[in-house]
Tab-separated table of C-alpha atoms and ligand atoms in Angstrom:
chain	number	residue	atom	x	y	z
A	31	UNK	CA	-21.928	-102.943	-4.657
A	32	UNK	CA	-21.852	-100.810	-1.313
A	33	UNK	CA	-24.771	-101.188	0.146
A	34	UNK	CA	-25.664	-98.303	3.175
A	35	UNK	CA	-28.678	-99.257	5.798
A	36	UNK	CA	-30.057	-95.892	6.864
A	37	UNK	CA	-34.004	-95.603	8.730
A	38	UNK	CA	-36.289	-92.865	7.161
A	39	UNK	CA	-36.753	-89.398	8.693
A	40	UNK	CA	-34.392	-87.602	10.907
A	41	UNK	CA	-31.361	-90.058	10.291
A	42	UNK	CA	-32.329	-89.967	6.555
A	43	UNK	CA	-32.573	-86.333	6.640
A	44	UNK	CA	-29.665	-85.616	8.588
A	45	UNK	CA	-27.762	-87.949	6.518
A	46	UNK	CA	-27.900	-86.212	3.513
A	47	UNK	CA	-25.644	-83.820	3.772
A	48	UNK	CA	-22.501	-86.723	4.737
A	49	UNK	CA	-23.668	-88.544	1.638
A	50	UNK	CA	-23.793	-85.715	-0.614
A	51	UNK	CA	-19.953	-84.966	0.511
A	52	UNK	CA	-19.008	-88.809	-0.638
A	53	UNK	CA	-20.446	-87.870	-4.183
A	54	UNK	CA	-23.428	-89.763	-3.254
A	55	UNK	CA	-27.226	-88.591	-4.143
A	56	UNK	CA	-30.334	-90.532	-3.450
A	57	UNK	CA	-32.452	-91.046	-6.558
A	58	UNK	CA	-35.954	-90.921	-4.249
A	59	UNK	CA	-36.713	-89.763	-1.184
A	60	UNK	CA	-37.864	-92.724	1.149
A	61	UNK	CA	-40.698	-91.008	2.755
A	62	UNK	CA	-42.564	-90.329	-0.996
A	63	UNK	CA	-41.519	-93.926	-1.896
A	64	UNK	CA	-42.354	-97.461	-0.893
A	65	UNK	CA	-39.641	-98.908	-2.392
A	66	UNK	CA	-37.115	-100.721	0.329
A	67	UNK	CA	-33.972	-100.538	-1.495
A	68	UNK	CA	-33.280	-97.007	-2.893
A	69	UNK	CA	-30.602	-96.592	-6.127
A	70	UNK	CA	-28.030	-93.867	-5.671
A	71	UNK	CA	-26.643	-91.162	-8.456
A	72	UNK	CA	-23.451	-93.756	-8.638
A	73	UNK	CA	-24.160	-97.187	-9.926
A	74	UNK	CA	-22.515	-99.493	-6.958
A	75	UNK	CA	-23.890	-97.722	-4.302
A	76	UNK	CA	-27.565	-98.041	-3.023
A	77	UNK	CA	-29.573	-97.478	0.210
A	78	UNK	CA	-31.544	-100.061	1.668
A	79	UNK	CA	-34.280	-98.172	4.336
A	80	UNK	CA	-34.806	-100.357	7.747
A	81	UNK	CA	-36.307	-99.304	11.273
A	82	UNK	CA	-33.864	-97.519	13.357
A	83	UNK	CA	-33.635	-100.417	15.738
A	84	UNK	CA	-32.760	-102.933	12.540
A	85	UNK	CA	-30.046	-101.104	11.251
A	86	UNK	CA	-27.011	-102.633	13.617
A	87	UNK	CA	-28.750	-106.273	12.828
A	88	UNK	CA	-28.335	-105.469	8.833
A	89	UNK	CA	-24.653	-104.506	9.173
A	90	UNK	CA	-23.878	-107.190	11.379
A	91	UNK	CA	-24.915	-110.057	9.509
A	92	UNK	CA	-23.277	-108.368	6.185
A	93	UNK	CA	-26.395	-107.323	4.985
A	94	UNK	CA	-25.227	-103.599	4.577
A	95	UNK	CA	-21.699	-102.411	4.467
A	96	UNK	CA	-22.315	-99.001	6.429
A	97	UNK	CA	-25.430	-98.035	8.416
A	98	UNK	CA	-26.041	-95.174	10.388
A	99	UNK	CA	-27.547	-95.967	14.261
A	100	UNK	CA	-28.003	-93.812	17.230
A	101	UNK	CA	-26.186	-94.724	20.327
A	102	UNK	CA	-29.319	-95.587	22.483
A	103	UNK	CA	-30.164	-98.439	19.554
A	104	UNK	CA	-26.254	-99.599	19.523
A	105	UNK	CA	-25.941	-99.750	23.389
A	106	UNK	CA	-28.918	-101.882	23.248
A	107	UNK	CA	-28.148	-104.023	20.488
A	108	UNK	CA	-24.795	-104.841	22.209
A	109	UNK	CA	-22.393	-104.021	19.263
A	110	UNK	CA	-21.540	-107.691	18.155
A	111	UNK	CA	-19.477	-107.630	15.267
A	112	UNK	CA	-19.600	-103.970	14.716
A	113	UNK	CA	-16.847	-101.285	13.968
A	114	UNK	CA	-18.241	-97.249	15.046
A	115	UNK	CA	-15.610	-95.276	13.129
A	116	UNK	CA	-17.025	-92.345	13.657
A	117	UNK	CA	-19.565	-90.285	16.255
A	118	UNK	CA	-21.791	-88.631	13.500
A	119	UNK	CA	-23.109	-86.208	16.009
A	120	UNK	CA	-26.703	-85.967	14.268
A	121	UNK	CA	-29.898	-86.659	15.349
A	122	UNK	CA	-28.920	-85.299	18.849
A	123	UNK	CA	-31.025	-85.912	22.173
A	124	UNK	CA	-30.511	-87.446	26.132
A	125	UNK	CA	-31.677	-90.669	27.561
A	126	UNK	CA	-33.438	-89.221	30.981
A	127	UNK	CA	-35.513	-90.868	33.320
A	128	UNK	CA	-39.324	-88.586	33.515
A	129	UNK	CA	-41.957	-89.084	36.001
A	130	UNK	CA	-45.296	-87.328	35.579
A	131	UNK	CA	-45.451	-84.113	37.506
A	132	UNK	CA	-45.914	-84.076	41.147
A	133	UNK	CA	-44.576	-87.300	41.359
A	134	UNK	CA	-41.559	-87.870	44.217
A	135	UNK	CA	-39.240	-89.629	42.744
A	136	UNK	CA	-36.166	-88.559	44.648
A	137	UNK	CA	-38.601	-89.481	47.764
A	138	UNK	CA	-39.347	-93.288	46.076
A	139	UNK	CA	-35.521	-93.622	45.317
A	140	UNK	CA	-34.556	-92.601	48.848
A	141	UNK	CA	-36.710	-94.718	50.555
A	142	UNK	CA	-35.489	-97.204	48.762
A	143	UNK	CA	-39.384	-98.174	46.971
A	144	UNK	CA	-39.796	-100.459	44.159
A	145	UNK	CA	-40.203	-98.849	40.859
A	146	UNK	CA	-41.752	-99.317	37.727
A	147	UNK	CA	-40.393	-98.081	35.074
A	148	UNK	CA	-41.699	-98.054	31.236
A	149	UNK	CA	-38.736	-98.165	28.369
A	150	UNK	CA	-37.813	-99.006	25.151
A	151	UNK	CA	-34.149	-98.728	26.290
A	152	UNK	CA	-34.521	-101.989	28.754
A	153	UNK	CA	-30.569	-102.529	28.862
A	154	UNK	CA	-29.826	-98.760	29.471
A	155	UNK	CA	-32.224	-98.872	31.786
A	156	UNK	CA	-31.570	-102.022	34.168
A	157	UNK	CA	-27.924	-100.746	34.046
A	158	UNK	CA	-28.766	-96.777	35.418
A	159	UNK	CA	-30.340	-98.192	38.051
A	160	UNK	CA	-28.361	-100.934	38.772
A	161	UNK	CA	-25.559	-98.691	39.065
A	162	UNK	CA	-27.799	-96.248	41.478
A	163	UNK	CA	-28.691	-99.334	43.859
A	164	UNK	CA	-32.516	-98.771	43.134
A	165	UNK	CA	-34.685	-102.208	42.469
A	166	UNK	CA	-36.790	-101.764	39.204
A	167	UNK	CA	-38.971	-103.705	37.411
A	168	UNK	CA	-38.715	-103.055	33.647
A	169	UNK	CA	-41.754	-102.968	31.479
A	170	UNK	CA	-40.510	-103.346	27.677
A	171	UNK	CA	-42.498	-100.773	25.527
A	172	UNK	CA	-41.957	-99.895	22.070
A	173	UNK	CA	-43.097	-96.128	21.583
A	174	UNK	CA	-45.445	-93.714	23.447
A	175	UNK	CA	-43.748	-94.635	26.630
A	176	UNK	CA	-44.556	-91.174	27.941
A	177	UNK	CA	-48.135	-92.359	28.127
A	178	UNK	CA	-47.684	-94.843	30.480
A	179	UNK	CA	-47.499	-93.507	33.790
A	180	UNK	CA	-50.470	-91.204	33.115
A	181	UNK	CA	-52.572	-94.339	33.291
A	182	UNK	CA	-50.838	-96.281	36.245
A	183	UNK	CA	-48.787	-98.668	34.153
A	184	UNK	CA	-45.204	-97.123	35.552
A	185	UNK	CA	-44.041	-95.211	38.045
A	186	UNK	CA	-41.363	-93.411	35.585
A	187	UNK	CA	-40.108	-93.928	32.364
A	188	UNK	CA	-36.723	-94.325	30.463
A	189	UNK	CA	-36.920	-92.458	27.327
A	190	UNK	CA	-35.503	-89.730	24.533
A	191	UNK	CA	-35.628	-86.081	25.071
A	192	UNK	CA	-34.781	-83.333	22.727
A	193	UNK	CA	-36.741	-80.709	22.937
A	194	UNK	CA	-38.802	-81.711	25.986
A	195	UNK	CA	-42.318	-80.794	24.567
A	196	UNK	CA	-43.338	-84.015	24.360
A	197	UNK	CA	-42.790	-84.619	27.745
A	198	UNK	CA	-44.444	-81.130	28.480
A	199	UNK	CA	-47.043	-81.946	26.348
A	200	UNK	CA	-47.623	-84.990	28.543
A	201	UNK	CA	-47.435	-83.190	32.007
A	202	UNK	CA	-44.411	-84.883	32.597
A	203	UNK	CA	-41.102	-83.677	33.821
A	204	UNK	CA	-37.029	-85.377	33.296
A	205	UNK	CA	-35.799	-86.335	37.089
A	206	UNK	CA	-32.713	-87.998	35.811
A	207	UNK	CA	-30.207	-87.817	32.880
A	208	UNK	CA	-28.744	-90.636	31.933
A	209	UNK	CA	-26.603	-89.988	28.663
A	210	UNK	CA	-26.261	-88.004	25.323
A	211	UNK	CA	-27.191	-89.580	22.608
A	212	UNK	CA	-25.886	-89.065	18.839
A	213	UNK	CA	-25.990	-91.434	16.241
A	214	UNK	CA	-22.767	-93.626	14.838
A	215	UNK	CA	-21.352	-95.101	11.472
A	216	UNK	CA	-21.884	-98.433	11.468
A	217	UNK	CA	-19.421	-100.840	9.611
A	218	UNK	CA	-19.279	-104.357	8.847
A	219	UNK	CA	-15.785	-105.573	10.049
A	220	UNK	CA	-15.575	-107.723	7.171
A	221	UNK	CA	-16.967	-105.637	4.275
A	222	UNK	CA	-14.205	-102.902	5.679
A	223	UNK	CA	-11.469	-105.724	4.860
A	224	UNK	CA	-12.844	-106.839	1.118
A	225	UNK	CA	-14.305	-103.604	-0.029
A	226	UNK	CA	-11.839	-101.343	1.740
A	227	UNK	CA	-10.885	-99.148	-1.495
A	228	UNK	CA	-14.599	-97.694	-1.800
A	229	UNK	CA	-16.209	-97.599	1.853
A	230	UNK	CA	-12.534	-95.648	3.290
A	231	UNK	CA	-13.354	-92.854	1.228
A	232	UNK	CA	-16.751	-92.733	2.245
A	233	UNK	CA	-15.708	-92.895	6.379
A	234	UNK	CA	-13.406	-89.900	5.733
A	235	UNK	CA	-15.464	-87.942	3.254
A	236	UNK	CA	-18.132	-87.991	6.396
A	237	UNK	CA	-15.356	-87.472	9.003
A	238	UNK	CA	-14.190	-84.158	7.465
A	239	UNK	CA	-17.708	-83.151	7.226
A	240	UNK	CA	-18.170	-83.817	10.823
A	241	UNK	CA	-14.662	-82.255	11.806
A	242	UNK	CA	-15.826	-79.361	9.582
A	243	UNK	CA	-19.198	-78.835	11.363
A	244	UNK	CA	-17.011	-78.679	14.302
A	245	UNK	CA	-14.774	-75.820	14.077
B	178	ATP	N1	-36.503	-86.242	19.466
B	178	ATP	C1	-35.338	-86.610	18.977
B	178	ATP	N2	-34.418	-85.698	18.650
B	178	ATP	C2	-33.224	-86.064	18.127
B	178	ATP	N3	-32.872	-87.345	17.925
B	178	ATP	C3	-33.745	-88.295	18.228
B	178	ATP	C4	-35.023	-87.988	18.766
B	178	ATP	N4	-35.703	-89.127	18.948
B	178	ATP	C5	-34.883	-90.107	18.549
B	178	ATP	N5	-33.699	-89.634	18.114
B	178	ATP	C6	-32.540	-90.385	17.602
B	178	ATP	O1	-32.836	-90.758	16.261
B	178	ATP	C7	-32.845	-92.185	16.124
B	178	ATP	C8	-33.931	-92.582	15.148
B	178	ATP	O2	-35.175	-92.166	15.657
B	178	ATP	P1	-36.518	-92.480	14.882
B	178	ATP	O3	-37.590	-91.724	15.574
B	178	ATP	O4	-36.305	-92.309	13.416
B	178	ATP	O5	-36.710	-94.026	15.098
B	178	ATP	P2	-37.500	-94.725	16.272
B	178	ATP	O6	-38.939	-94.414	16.105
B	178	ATP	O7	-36.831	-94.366	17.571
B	178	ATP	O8	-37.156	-96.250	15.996
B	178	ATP	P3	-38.084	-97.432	15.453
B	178	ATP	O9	-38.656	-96.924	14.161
B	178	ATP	O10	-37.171	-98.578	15.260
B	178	ATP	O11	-39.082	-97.653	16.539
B	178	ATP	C9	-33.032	-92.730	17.536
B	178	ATP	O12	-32.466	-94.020	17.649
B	178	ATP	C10	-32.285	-91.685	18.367
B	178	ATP	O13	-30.898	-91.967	18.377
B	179	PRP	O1	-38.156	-83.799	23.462
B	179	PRP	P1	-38.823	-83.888	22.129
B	179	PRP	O2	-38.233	-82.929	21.130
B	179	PRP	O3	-40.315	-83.766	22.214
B	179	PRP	O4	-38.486	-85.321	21.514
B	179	PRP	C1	-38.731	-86.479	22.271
B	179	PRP	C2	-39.518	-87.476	21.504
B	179	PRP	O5	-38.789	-87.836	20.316
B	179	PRP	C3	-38.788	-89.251	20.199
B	179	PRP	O6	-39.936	-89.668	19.582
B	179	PRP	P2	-40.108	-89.481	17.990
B	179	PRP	O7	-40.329	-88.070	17.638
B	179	PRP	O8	-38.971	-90.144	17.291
B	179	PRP	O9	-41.392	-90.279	17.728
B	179	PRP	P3	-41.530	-91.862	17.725
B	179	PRP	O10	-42.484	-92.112	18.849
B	179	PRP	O11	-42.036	-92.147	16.372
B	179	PRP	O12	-40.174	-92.473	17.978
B	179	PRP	C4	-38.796	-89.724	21.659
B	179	PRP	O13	-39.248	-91.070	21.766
B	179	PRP	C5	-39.708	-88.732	22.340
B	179	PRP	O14	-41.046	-89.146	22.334
């Protein structure tokens, strides 16, 4: 059994179209479904659906085979045990420090002030500004960051932008970018050794997709 850890929504979605060039076709859709572990058109391979940030903890402990993860959750997690193949480039955005408007943050940072800053990406986070020589205290967050410095609990926060309307929407503005962000085939080191004859074809049937996309 191959067992792939993928979260629901736009790494589902995007995922699709890579698992549909491996032969492989979801029998449900995991956002009209409760079920956890999803069955696939071919008999040994199924889908288990975990939060984004769980997915590089599944594959590591053996849990899953493959897993799909974006970089911001992988540079967090720290990697441990884990092979990234392959840069899926899906489910595209930046890691960018945002401020609410009128703030002065290139003021704060030059005169050298103590900020707060709001995240959910704490490692990325300590190590931007680390690397900038500005002091920070992190508060850890776990969604909505862009609400907290419109009621004084940061000064800034660390957090994903695609579009930038939600940070519009929020009357808040990106200062600082700190990376792209795409998300990554996960692989368990092991499970690439023992069940090497049915997840290779899978890496390359989604490499050649992604090689495809990019000509
Ligand atoms: N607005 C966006 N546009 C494109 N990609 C995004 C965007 N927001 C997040 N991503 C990428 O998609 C991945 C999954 O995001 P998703 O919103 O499904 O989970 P999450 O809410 O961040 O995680 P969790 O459910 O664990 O809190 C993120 O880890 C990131 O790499
Ligand atoms: O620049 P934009 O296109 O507005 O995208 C940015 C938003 O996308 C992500 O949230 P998401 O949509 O995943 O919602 P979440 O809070 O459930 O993670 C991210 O945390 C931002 O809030």
């Amino acid at each position: 059994m191959i067992t792939i850890a993928l979260s629901k929504g736009r790494i589902f979605e995007e995922t699709l179209p890579l698992l549909a060039a491996a032969g492989i076709v979801p029998s449900e859709a995991p956002e009209s479904s409760r079920k956890l572990i999803i069955g696939t058109n071919l008999e040994n391979v199924r889908l288990i659906i975990v939060r984004a940030t769980d997915v590089p903890t599944y594959v590591q402990y053996g849990a899953a085979d493959l897993g799909i993860a974006g970089k911001d959750v992988l540079l967090e997690h720290g990697g441990a045990g884990l092979y990234l193949p392959l840069d899926l480039d899906i489910a595209k955005c930046r890691l960018m420090v945002a401020v609410q408007n009128g703030f002065d943050y290139e003021g704060a940072v030059k005169q050298g002030a103590r900020l707060r800053i709001a995240t959910k990406y704490t490692e990325c986070a300590r190590e931007h500004f680390a690397s900038k020589g500005v002091h920070v205290d992190l508060i850890k967050l776990y969604g909505s960051m862009e609400l907290a410095p419109l009621v004084g609990l940061a000064d800034a926060i660390v957090d994903l932008v695609s579009t930038g309307s939600t940070l519009k929407a929020n009357n808040l503005v990106a200062v600082e970018d700190i990376r792209e962000i795409s998300s990554r085939l996960v692989v368990n080191q092991a499970a690439l050794k023992l069940k090497h004859s049915q997840l290779q074809p899978i890496i390359d049937a989604f490499a050649a997709t992604v090689a495809a996309r990019q000509v």
